[in-house]
Amino acid sequence: MAKKINPLVGILGGLMLVLLIFSIIAIILHPGPTVSLSHGAVDGDTVSVQYTGKLTDGTVFDSNMEEGRELLTFVVGSGAVIKGFDDAVHGMEAGDSKTVTIPPEDAYPYYEELVVTYTKSDVVDSLGSEPAVGDKLMTVSTVGTIMEGTVTEVTPTTIIIDYNSAVAGQTLVFDITVVEVVSASGH
């Protein structure tokens, strides 16, 4: 004797099979977002980069791209490099390259207090000769830091030395290529 099948069970089973098939098709056609386990450089990671720093007119003022120059290696977020450069490498992965324009306030701001006027006789006595405009001089600050300055003016009684960076107050353009990212978390 044949068993009777409840028609409701057959309909529900068929509907479930149809829903399963449509769900599989929907997943195939619309897989949704992909998840990347790579996060790029974050604060605390150590990055090694190649770079070229230029003024907005294209003049190169610094680069480690020449043969024999070492990679620039630093800890992201540590303050070891200018803020705009540090911000630029956030999220970059090994092999990534970008060009970034950095305003003076995130690079080398110009500080008027770093332009110092000295008595000419004191400078000449210290150096043993009179410096000329454009000369680079090393000075030891009151806290023992060695500072390089550029003579910007020589008068009969004074010598003015500017201790700002040579590119202070200028917008800078950096071409950056990340060579390696070492995660601080070990992942």
mmCIF file of N, CA and C in Angstrom, residues 2-99:
data_model
loop_
_atom_site.group_PDB
_atom_site.id
_atom_site.type_symbol
_atom_site.label_atom_id
_atom_site.label_comp_id
_atom_site.label_asym_id
_atom_site.label_seq_id
_atom_site.Cartn_x
_atom_site.Cartn_y
_atom_site.Cartn_z
ATOM 1 N N ALA A 2 0.571 2.145 -0.852
ATOM 2 C CA ALA A 2 1.358 3.364 -0.977
ATOM 3 C C ALA A 2 1.006 4.322 0.131
ATOM 4 N N LYS A 3 2.090 5.009 0.615
ATOM 5 C CA LYS A 3 1.866 6.006 1.666
ATOM 6 C C LYS A 3 1.321 7.270 1.022
ATOM 7 N N LYS A 4 0.481 7.921 1.752
ATOM 8 C CA LYS A 4 -0.033 9.198 1.281
ATOM 9 C C LYS A 4 0.919 10.302 1.758
ATOM 10 N N ILE A 5 1.253 11.192 0.853
ATOM 11 C CA ILE A 5 2.123 12.314 1.218
ATOM 12 C C ILE A 5 1.234 13.522 1.395
ATOM 13 N N ASN A 6 1.482 14.174 2.495
ATOM 14 C CA ASN A 6 0.742 15.399 2.767
ATOM 15 C C ASN A 6 1.125 16.421 1.695
ATOM 16 N N PRO A 7 0.176 16.948 0.943
ATOM 17 C CA PRO A 7 0.494 17.890 -0.124
ATOM 18 C C PRO A 7 1.190 19.152 0.388
ATOM 19 N N LEU A 8 0.953 19.553 1.625
ATOM 20 C CA LEU A 8 1.578 20.739 2.197
ATOM 21 C C LEU A 8 3.084 20.532 2.349
ATOM 22 N N VAL A 9 3.516 19.347 2.768
ATOM 23 C CA VAL A 9 4.940 19.041 2.922
ATOM 24 C C VAL A 9 5.617 19.104 1.560
ATOM 25 N N GLY A 10 5.001 18.594 0.546
ATOM 26 C CA GLY A 10 5.580 18.626 -0.792
ATOM 27 C C GLY A 10 5.734 20.043 -1.313
ATOM 28 N N ILE A 11 4.759 20.885 -1.049
ATOM 29 C CA ILE A 11 4.821 22.281 -1.504
ATOM 30 C C ILE A 11 5.912 23.035 -0.748
ATOM 31 N N LEU A 12 5.980 22.875 0.587
ATOM 32 C CA LEU A 12 7.005 23.558 1.394
ATOM 33 C C LEU A 12 8.407 23.101 1.001
ATOM 34 N N GLY A 13 8.561 21.818 0.786
ATOM 35 C CA GLY A 13 9.864 21.298 0.369
ATOM 36 C C GLY A 13 10.277 21.880 -0.970
ATOM 37 N N GLY A 14 9.334 21.974 -1.877
ATOM 38 C CA GLY A 14 9.622 22.554 -3.188
ATOM 39 C C GLY A 14 9.984 24.034 -3.088
ATOM 40 N N LEU A 15 9.259 24.761 -2.232
ATOM 41 C CA LEU A 15 9.559 26.184 -2.036
ATOM 42 C C LEU A 15 10.951 26.383 -1.432
ATOM 43 N N MET A 16 11.312 25.543 -0.475
ATOM 44 C CA MET A 16 12.633 25.650 0.152
ATOM 45 C C MET A 16 13.725 25.383 -0.873
ATOM 46 N N LEU A 17 13.504 24.421 -1.740
ATOM 47 C CA LEU A 17 14.479 24.119 -2.779
ATOM 48 C C LEU A 17 14.613 25.302 -3.739
ATOM 49 N N VAL A 18 13.497 25.913 -4.108
ATOM 50 C CA VAL A 18 13.525 27.082 -4.993
ATOM 51 C C VAL A 18 14.257 28.240 -4.312
ATOM 52 N N LEU A 19 13.985 28.495 -3.021
ATOM 53 C CA LEU A 19 14.669 29.560 -2.282
ATOM 54 C C LEU A 19 16.168 29.307 -2.208
ATOM 55 N N LEU A 20 16.555 28.079 -1.980
ATOM 56 C CA LEU A 20 17.970 27.729 -1.922
ATOM 57 C C LEU A 20 18.636 28.011 -3.269
ATOM 58 N N ILE A 21 17.994 27.635 -4.336
ATOM 59 C CA ILE A 21 18.553 27.865 -5.673
ATOM 60 C C ILE A 21 18.682 29.365 -5.946
ATOM 61 N N PHE A 22 17.622 30.141 -5.618
ATOM 62 C CA PHE A 22 17.692 31.589 -5.829
ATOM 63 C C PHE A 22 18.766 32.237 -4.951
ATOM 64 N N SER A 23 18.954 31.770 -3.746
ATOM 65 C CA SER A 23 19.998 32.301 -2.857
ATOM 66 C C SER A 23 21.383 32.055 -3.441
ATOM 67 N N ILE A 24 21.599 30.866 -3.972
ATOM 68 C CA ILE A 24 22.892 30.548 -4.579
ATOM 69 C C ILE A 24 23.131 31.434 -5.796
ATOM 70 N N ILE A 25 22.108 31.620 -6.614
ATOM 71 C CA ILE A 25 22.238 32.485 -7.795
ATOM 72 C C ILE A 25 22.540 33.918 -7.363
ATOM 73 N N ALA A 26 21.855 34.408 -6.334
ATOM 74 C CA ALA A 26 22.075 35.778 -5.852
ATOM 75 C C ALA A 26 23.504 35.957 -5.353
ATOM 76 N N ILE A 27 24.037 34.979 -4.663
ATOM 77 C CA ILE A 27 25.414 35.055 -4.166
ATOM 78 C C ILE A 27 26.401 35.069 -5.323
ATOM 79 N N ILE A 28 26.139 34.265 -6.336
ATOM 80 C CA ILE A 28 27.038 34.221 -7.492
ATOM 81 C C ILE A 28 27.006 35.545 -8.250
ATOM 82 N N LEU A 29 25.807 36.103 -8.455
ATOM 83 C CA LEU A 29 25.680 37.338 -9.221
ATOM 84 C C LEU A 29 26.083 38.574 -8.425
ATOM 85 N N HIS A 30 25.889 38.569 -7.129
ATOM 86 C CA HIS A 30 26.195 39.709 -6.257
ATOM 87 C C HIS A 30 26.959 39.217 -5.038
ATOM 88 N N PRO A 31 28.263 38.984 -5.191
ATOM 89 C CA PRO A 31 29.009 38.381 -4.087
ATOM 90 C C PRO A 31 29.191 39.294 -2.886
ATOM 91 N N GLY A 32 28.929 40.593 -3.020
ATOM 92 C CA GLY A 32 29.104 41.499 -1.891
ATOM 93 C C GLY A 32 30.545 41.957 -1.795
ATOM 94 N N PRO A 33 30.835 42.758 -0.780
ATOM 95 C CA PRO A 33 32.184 43.304 -0.660
ATOM 96 C C PRO A 33 33.200 42.226 -0.327
ATOM 97 N N THR A 34 34.414 42.428 -0.852
ATOM 98 C CA THR A 34 35.483 41.508 -0.497
ATOM 99 C C THR A 34 36.214 42.077 0.707
ATOM 100 N N VAL A 35 36.758 41.237 1.498
ATOM 101 C CA VAL A 35 37.465 41.650 2.697
ATOM 102 C C VAL A 35 38.944 41.413 2.481
ATOM 103 N N SER A 36 39.731 42.489 2.678
ATOM 104 C CA SER A 36 41.177 42.375 2.541
ATOM 105 C C SER A 36 41.795 42.290 3.921
ATOM 106 N N LEU A 37 42.703 41.368 4.094
ATOM 107 C CA LEU A 37 43.384 41.248 5.375
ATOM 108 C C LEU A 37 44.533 42.241 5.481
ATOM 109 N N SER A 38 44.920 42.846 4.366
ATOM 110 C CA SER A 38 45.994 43.829 4.369
ATOM 111 C C SER A 38 45.406 45.186 4.719
ATOM 112 N N HIS A 39 46.039 45.882 5.628
ATOM 113 C CA HIS A 39 45.518 47.155 6.088
ATOM 114 C C HIS A 39 46.390 48.330 5.677
ATOM 115 N N GLY A 40 47.537 48.081 5.119
ATOM 116 C CA GLY A 40 48.458 49.161 4.813
ATOM 117 C C GLY A 40 49.112 49.660 6.084
ATOM 118 N N ALA A 41 49.998 50.617 5.939
ATOM 119 C CA ALA A 41 50.766 51.126 7.076
ATOM 120 C C ALA A 41 49.878 51.903 8.041
ATOM 121 N N VAL A 42 50.051 51.621 9.326
ATOM 122 C CA VAL A 42 49.343 52.325 10.395
ATOM 123 C C VAL A 42 50.365 52.761 11.437
ATOM 124 N N ASP A 43 49.926 53.626 12.354
ATOM 125 C CA ASP A 43 50.816 54.079 13.422
ATOM 126 C C ASP A 43 51.454 52.895 14.128
ATOM 127 N N GLY A 44 52.748 52.983 14.342
ATOM 128 C CA GLY A 44 53.495 51.922 15.013
ATOM 129 C C GLY A 44 54.201 50.980 14.060
ATOM 130 N N ASP A 45 53.734 50.915 12.807
ATOM 131 C CA ASP A 45 54.407 50.073 11.807
ATOM 132 C C ASP A 45 55.720 50.736 11.389
ATOM 133 N N THR A 46 56.680 49.921 10.998
ATOM 134 C CA THR A 46 57.941 50.434 10.463
ATOM 135 C C THR A 46 57.885 50.334 8.948
ATOM 136 N N VAL A 47 58.106 51.470 8.279
ATOM 137 C CA VAL A 47 58.085 51.482 6.820
ATOM 138 C C VAL A 47 59.457 51.866 6.279
ATOM 139 N N SER A 48 59.780 51.315 5.122
ATOM 140 C CA SER A 48 60.986 51.690 4.388
ATOM 141 C C SER A 48 60.529 52.216 3.038
ATOM 142 N N VAL A 49 60.992 53.414 2.693
ATOM 143 C CA VAL A 49 60.511 54.067 1.477
ATOM 144 C C VAL A 49 61.652 54.630 0.640
ATOM 145 N N GLN A 50 61.368 54.768 -0.642
ATOM 146 C CA GLN A 50 62.189 55.560 -1.548
ATOM 147 C C GLN A 50 61.392 56.830 -1.805
ATOM 148 N N TYR A 51 62.095 57.951 -1.957
ATOM 149 C CA TYR A 51 61.383 59.209 -2.152
ATOM 150 C C TYR A 51 62.227 60.198 -2.950
ATOM 151 N N THR A 52 61.544 61.142 -3.540
ATOM 152 C CA THR A 52 62.171 62.319 -4.128
ATOM 153 C C THR A 52 61.355 63.513 -3.671
ATOM 154 N N GLY A 53 62.018 64.490 -3.058
ATOM 155 C CA GLY A 53 61.372 65.719 -2.619
ATOM 156 C C GLY A 53 61.673 66.834 -3.600
ATOM 157 N N LYS A 54 60.610 67.528 -4.031
ATOM 158 C CA LYS A 54 60.766 68.598 -5.015
ATOM 159 C C LYS A 54 60.033 69.848 -4.545
ATOM 160 N N LEU A 55 60.488 70.984 -5.051
ATOM 161 C CA LEU A 55 59.732 72.214 -4.890
ATOM 162 C C LEU A 55 58.631 72.199 -5.946
ATOM 163 N N THR A 56 57.679 73.116 -5.835
ATOM 164 C CA THR A 56 56.567 73.115 -6.792
ATOM 165 C C THR A 56 57.015 73.432 -8.214
ATOM 166 N N ASP A 57 58.210 74.013 -8.376
ATOM 167 C CA ASP A 57 58.719 74.270 -9.730
ATOM 168 C C ASP A 57 59.466 73.071 -10.308
ATOM 169 N N GLY A 58 59.509 71.954 -9.548
ATOM 170 C CA GLY A 58 60.157 70.735 -10.019
ATOM 171 C C GLY A 58 61.599 70.567 -9.576
ATOM 172 N N THR A 59 62.171 71.584 -8.925
ATOM 173 C CA THR A 59 63.548 71.500 -8.444
ATOM 174 C C THR A 59 63.649 70.439 -7.347
ATOM 175 N N VAL A 60 64.526 69.458 -7.531
ATOM 176 C CA VAL A 60 64.717 68.396 -6.536
ATOM 177 C C VAL A 60 65.612 68.927 -5.421
ATOM 178 N N PHE A 61 65.142 68.821 -4.161
ATOM 179 C CA PHE A 61 65.962 69.259 -3.038
ATOM 180 C C PHE A 61 66.480 68.083 -2.215
ATOM 181 N N ASP A 62 65.872 66.907 -2.372
ATOM 182 C CA ASP A 62 66.341 65.726 -1.642
ATOM 183 C C ASP A 62 65.772 64.477 -2.305
ATOM 184 N N SER A 63 66.557 63.410 -2.283
ATOM 185 C CA SER A 63 66.105 62.147 -2.860
ATOM 186 C C SER A 63 67.001 61.021 -2.372
ATOM 187 N N ASN A 64 66.411 59.853 -2.186
ATOM 188 C CA ASN A 64 67.228 58.668 -1.896
ATOM 189 C C ASN A 64 67.120 57.662 -3.043
ATOM 190 N N MET A 65 66.744 58.148 -4.209
ATOM 191 C CA MET A 65 66.578 57.285 -5.377
ATOM 192 C C MET A 65 67.898 57.012 -6.100
ATOM 193 N N GLU A 66 68.915 57.832 -5.821
ATOM 194 C CA GLU A 66 70.195 57.620 -6.486
ATOM 195 C C GLU A 66 70.840 56.346 -5.966
ATOM 196 N N GLU A 67 71.645 55.737 -6.807
ATOM 197 C CA GLU A 67 72.347 54.516 -6.420
ATOM 198 C C GLU A 67 73.251 54.807 -5.223
ATOM 199 N N GLY A 68 73.254 53.897 -4.284
ATOM 200 C CA GLY A 68 74.086 54.048 -3.099
ATOM 201 C C GLY A 68 73.372 54.701 -1.928
ATOM 202 N N ARG A 69 72.210 55.322 -2.167
ATOM 203 C CA ARG A 69 71.458 55.942 -1.074
ATOM 204 C C ARG A 69 70.613 54.876 -0.389
ATOM 205 N N GLU A 70 70.523 54.971 0.918
ATOM 206 C CA GLU A 70 69.748 54.005 1.699
ATOM 207 C C GLU A 70 68.269 54.369 1.692
ATOM 208 N N LEU A 71 67.440 53.358 1.932
ATOM 209 C CA LEU A 71 66.016 53.597 2.101
ATOM 210 C C LEU A 71 65.803 54.444 3.351
ATOM 211 N N LEU A 72 64.759 55.239 3.355
ATOM 212 C CA LEU A 72 64.350 55.959 4.553
ATOM 213 C C LEU A 72 63.449 55.010 5.329
ATOM 214 N N THR A 73 63.857 54.658 6.545
ATOM 215 C CA THR A 73 63.086 53.738 7.381
ATOM 216 C C THR A 73 62.684 54.476 8.650
ATOM 217 N N PHE A 74 61.388 54.423 8.976
ATOM 218 C CA PHE A 74 60.900 55.111 10.174
ATOM 219 C C PHE A 74 59.630 54.436 10.684
ATOM 220 N N VAL A 75 59.286 54.749 11.921
ATOM 221 C CA VAL A 75 58.065 54.226 12.536
ATOM 222 C C VAL A 75 56.946 55.230 12.259
ATOM 223 N N VAL A 76 55.891 54.762 11.630
ATOM 224 C CA VAL A 76 54.760 55.617 11.279
ATOM 225 C C VAL A 76 54.141 56.189 12.561
ATOM 226 N N GLY A 77 53.905 57.495 12.555
ATOM 227 C CA GLY A 77 53.276 58.156 13.695
ATOM 228 C C GLY A 77 54.220 58.535 14.811
ATOM 229 N N SER A 78 55.518 58.298 14.635
ATOM 230 C CA SER A 78 56.479 58.572 15.713
ATOM 231 C C SER A 78 56.998 60.002 15.701
ATOM 232 N N GLY A 79 56.722 60.752 14.644
ATOM 233 C CA GLY A 79 57.246 62.107 14.541
ATOM 234 C C GLY A 79 58.657 62.158 13.986
ATOM 235 N N ALA A 80 59.142 61.044 13.465
ATOM 236 C CA ALA A 80 60.508 60.980 12.934
ATOM 237 C C ALA A 80 60.650 61.708 11.600
ATOM 238 N N VAL A 81 59.551 61.899 10.890
ATOM 239 C CA VAL A 81 59.571 62.612 9.611
ATOM 240 C C VAL A 81 58.522 63.715 9.673
ATOM 241 N N ILE A 82 58.536 64.602 8.693
ATOM 242 C CA ILE A 82 57.557 65.690 8.694
ATOM 243 C C ILE A 82 56.136 65.128 8.630
ATOM 244 N N LYS A 83 55.207 65.865 9.221
ATOM 245 C CA LYS A 83 53.830 65.394 9.366
ATOM 246 C C LYS A 83 53.189 65.005 8.029
ATOM 247 N N GLY A 84 53.352 65.824 7.018
ATOM 248 C CA GLY A 84 52.729 65.537 5.727
ATOM 249 C C GLY A 84 53.239 64.261 5.093
ATOM 250 N N PHE A 85 54.520 63.961 5.288
ATOM 251 C CA PHE A 85 55.114 62.727 4.755
ATOM 252 C C PHE A 85 54.565 61.534 5.524
ATOM 253 N N ASP A 86 54.518 61.664 6.852
ATOM 254 C CA ASP A 86 53.990 60.603 7.713
ATOM 255 C C ASP A 86 52.537 60.307 7.349
ATOM 256 N N ASP A 87 51.740 61.364 7.213
ATOM 257 C CA ASP A 87 50.329 61.187 6.842
ATOM 258 C C ASP A 87 50.199 60.483 5.489
ATOM 259 N N ALA A 88 51.102 60.796 4.567
ATOM 260 C CA ALA A 88 51.027 60.240 3.209
ATOM 261 C C ALA A 88 51.217 58.729 3.180
ATOM 262 N N VAL A 89 52.056 58.184 4.060
ATOM 263 C CA VAL A 89 52.310 56.738 4.009
ATOM 264 C C VAL A 89 51.236 55.925 4.725
ATOM 265 N N HIS A 90 50.371 56.578 5.507
ATOM 266 C CA HIS A 90 49.278 55.845 6.153
ATOM 267 C C HIS A 90 48.440 55.136 5.092
ATOM 268 N N GLY A 91 48.219 53.863 5.284
ATOM 269 C CA GLY A 91 47.398 53.080 4.360
ATOM 270 C C GLY A 91 48.151 52.520 3.163
ATOM 271 N N MET A 92 49.386 52.958 2.957
ATOM 272 C CA MET A 92 50.152 52.434 1.816
ATOM 273 C C MET A 92 50.710 51.058 2.149
ATOM 274 N N GLU A 93 50.828 50.225 1.134
ATOM 275 C CA GLU A 93 51.382 48.880 1.271
ATOM 276 C C GLU A 93 52.665 48.792 0.470
ATOM 277 N N ALA A 94 53.457 47.760 0.732
ATOM 278 C CA ALA A 94 54.688 47.541 -0.025
ATOM 279 C C ALA A 94 54.356 47.509 -1.513
ATOM 280 N N GLY A 95 55.096 48.272 -2.293
ATOM 281 C CA GLY A 95 54.868 48.351 -3.730
ATOM 282 C C GLY A 95 54.019 49.535 -4.154
ATOM 283 N N ASP A 96 53.312 50.161 -3.209
ATOM 284 C CA ASP A 96 52.486 51.322 -3.536
ATOM 285 C C ASP A 96 53.359 52.548 -3.777
ATOM 286 N N SER A 97 52.936 53.373 -4.724
ATOM 287 C CA SER A 97 53.602 54.647 -5.004
ATOM 288 C C SER A 97 52.556 55.742 -5.057
ATOM 289 N N LYS A 98 52.958 56.942 -4.678
ATOM 290 C CA LYS A 98 52.068 58.091 -4.796
ATOM 291 C C LYS A 98 52.886 59.361 -4.829
ATOM 292 N N THR A 99 52.276 60.408 -5.338
ATOM 293 C CA THR A 99 52.841 61.744 -5.296
ATOM 294 C C THR A 99 51.941 62.566 -4.394
#
